[in-house]
Coordinates of C-alpha atoms and ligand atoms in Angstrom, one line a residue:
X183 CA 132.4 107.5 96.5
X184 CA 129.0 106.8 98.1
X185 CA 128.0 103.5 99.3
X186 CA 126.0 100.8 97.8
X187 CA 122.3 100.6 98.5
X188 CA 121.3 98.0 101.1
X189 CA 119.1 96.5 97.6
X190 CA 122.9 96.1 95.7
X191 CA 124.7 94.8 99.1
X192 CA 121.9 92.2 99.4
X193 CA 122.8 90.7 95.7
X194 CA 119.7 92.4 94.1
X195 CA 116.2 90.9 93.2
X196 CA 117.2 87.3 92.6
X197 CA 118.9 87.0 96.1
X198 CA 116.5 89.0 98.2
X199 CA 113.8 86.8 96.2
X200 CA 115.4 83.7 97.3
X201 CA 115.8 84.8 101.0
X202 CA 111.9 86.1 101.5
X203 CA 111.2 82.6 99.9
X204 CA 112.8 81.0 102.7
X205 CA 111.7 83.4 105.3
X206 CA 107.7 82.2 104.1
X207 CA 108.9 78.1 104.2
X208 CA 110.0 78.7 107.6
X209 CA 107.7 80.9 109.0
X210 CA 104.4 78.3 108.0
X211 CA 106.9 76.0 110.5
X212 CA 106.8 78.7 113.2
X213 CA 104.7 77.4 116.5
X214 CA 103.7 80.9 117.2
X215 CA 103.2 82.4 113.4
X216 CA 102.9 79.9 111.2
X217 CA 100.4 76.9 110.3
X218 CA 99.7 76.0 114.1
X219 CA 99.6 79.6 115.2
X220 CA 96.6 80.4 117.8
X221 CA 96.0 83.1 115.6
X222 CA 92.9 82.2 114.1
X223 CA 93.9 84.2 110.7
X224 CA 96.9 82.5 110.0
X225 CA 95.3 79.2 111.0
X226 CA 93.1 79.9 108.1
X227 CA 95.4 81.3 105.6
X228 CA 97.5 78.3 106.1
X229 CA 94.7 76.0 106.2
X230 CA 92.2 77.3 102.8
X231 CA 94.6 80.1 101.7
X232 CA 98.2 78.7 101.0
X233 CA 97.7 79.3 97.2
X234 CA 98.4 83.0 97.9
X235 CA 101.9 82.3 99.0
X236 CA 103.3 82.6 95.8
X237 CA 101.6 86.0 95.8
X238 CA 102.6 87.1 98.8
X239 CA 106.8 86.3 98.2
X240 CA 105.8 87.9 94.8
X241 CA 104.9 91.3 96.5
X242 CA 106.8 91.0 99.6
X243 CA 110.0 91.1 97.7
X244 CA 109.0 93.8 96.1
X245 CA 108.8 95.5 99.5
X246 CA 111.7 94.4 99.9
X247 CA 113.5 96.1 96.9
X248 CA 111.6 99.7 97.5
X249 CA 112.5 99.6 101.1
X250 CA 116.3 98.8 100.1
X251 CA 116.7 101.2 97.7
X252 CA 116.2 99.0 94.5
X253 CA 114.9 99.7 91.3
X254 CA 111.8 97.5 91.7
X255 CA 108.5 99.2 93.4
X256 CA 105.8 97.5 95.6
X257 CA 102.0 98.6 95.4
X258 CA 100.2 97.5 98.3
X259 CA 96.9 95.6 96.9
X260 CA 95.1 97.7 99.3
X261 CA 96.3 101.4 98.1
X262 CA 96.9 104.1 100.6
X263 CA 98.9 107.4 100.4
X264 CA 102.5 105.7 101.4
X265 CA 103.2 102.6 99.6
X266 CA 105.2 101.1 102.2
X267 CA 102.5 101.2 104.9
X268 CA 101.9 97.8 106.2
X269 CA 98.6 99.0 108.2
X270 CA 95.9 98.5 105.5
X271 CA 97.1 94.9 104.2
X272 CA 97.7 93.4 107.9
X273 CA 95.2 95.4 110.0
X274 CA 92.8 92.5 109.8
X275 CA 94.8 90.2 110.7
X276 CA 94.8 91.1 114.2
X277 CA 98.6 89.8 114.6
X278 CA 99.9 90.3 118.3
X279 CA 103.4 91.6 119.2
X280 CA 104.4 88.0 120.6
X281 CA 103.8 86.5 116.7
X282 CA 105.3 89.8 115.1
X283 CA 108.6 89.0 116.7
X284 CA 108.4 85.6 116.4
X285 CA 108.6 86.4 112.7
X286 CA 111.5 88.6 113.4
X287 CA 113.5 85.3 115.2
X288 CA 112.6 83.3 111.8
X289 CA 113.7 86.4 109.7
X290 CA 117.1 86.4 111.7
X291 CA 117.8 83.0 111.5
X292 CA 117.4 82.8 106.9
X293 CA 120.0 85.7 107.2
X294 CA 122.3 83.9 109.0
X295 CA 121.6 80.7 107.0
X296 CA 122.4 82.9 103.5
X297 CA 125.5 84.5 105.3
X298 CA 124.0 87.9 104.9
X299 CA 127.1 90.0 106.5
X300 CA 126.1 91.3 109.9
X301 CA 125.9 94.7 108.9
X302 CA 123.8 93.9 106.2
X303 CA 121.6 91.6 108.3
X304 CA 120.8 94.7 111.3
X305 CA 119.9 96.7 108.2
X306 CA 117.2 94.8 107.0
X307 CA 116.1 93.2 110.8
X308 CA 116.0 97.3 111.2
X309 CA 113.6 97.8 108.3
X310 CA 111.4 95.0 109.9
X311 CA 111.3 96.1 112.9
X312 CA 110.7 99.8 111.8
X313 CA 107.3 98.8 110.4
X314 CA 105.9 96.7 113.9
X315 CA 103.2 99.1 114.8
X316 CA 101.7 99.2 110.9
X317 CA 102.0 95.6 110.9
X318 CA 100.4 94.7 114.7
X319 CA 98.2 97.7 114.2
X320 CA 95.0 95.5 114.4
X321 CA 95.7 94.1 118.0
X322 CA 97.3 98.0 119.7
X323 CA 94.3 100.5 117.9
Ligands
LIG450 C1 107.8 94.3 108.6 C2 107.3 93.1 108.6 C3 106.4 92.6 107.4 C4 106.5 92.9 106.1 C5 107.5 93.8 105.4 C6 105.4 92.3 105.4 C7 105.1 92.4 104.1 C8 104.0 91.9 103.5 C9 103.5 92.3 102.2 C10 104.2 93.2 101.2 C11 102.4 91.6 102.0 C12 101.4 91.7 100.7 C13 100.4 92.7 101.0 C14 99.5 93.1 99.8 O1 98.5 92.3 99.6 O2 99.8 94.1 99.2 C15 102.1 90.8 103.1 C16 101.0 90.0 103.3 C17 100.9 89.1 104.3 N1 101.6 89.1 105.5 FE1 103.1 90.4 106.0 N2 104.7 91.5 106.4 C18 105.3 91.7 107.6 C19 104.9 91.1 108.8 C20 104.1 90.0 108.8 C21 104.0 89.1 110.0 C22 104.7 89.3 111.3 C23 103.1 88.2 109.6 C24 102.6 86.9 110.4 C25 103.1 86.5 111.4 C26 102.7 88.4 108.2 C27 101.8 87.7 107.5 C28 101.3 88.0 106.3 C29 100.3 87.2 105.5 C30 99.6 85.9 106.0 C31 100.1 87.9 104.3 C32 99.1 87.5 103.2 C33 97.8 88.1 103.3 C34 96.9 87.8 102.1 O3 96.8 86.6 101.7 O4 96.2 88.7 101.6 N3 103.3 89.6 107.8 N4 103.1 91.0 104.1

């Protein structure tokens, strides 16, 4: 019998929902990629554009889903040719390697704090991690 998806193994959409809620909480708490970030983009988001948060866990779980293997699909709200592509949604924001894995420390710690299995929690730091260039892509081109 074949294996699970990574989307079942993480408890479906309600659980990987609950977990990318998290992730945004304690990310707008991270000193180098949330609210006080010297990034001046996410210094404004947080500052004028916070009411897009729901938005954004809204879409990044869907990201989430697709990339797992769910049933649930994400469209970028920028559309390009593959739907996964962070480039065109975070080129802009000119985020730097240093704040990209900042948000991969964060991202590690909610796994540990739902008790995502350690297989389960390389997996999806793995699916981070294989999207860095798309998602710095404003600060290395
Ligand atoms: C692999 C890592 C990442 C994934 C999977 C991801 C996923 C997403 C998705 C799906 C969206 C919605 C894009 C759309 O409008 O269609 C989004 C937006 C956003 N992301 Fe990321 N992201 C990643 C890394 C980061 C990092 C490292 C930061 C900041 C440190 C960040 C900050 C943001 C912000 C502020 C928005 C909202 C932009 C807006 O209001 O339009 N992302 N992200």
């Amino acid at each position: 019998m074949s294996e699970k998806s990574l989307y079942e193994r993480l408890g479906g959409i309600y659980n990987i929902a609950a977990v990318v809620e998290h992730f945004a909480n304690a990310l707008a708490k991270d000193p180098v990629a949330g609210e006080n970030s010297s990034n001046p983009f996410l210094k404004d988001w947080y500052a004028n554009k916070s009411w897009r948060a729901p938005g954004f866990i809204v879409l990044t779980t869907l990201w989430v889903s697709e990339k797992a293997g769910g049933p649930y699909k994400y469209v970028s709200t920028i559309p390009n040719e593959a739907s996964l592509d962070l480039e065109p949604t975070h080129y802009d924001m000119k985020l730097t390697e240093e704040e990209f894995n900042a948000a991969g420390q964060v991202l590690a710690t909610i796994l540990d704090h739902f008790d995502v299995p350690e297989k389960e929690k390389n997996q999806v730091l793995d699916a981070f991690t294989a999207h860095k260039d798309e998602v710095i892509s404003g600060t290395i081109k």
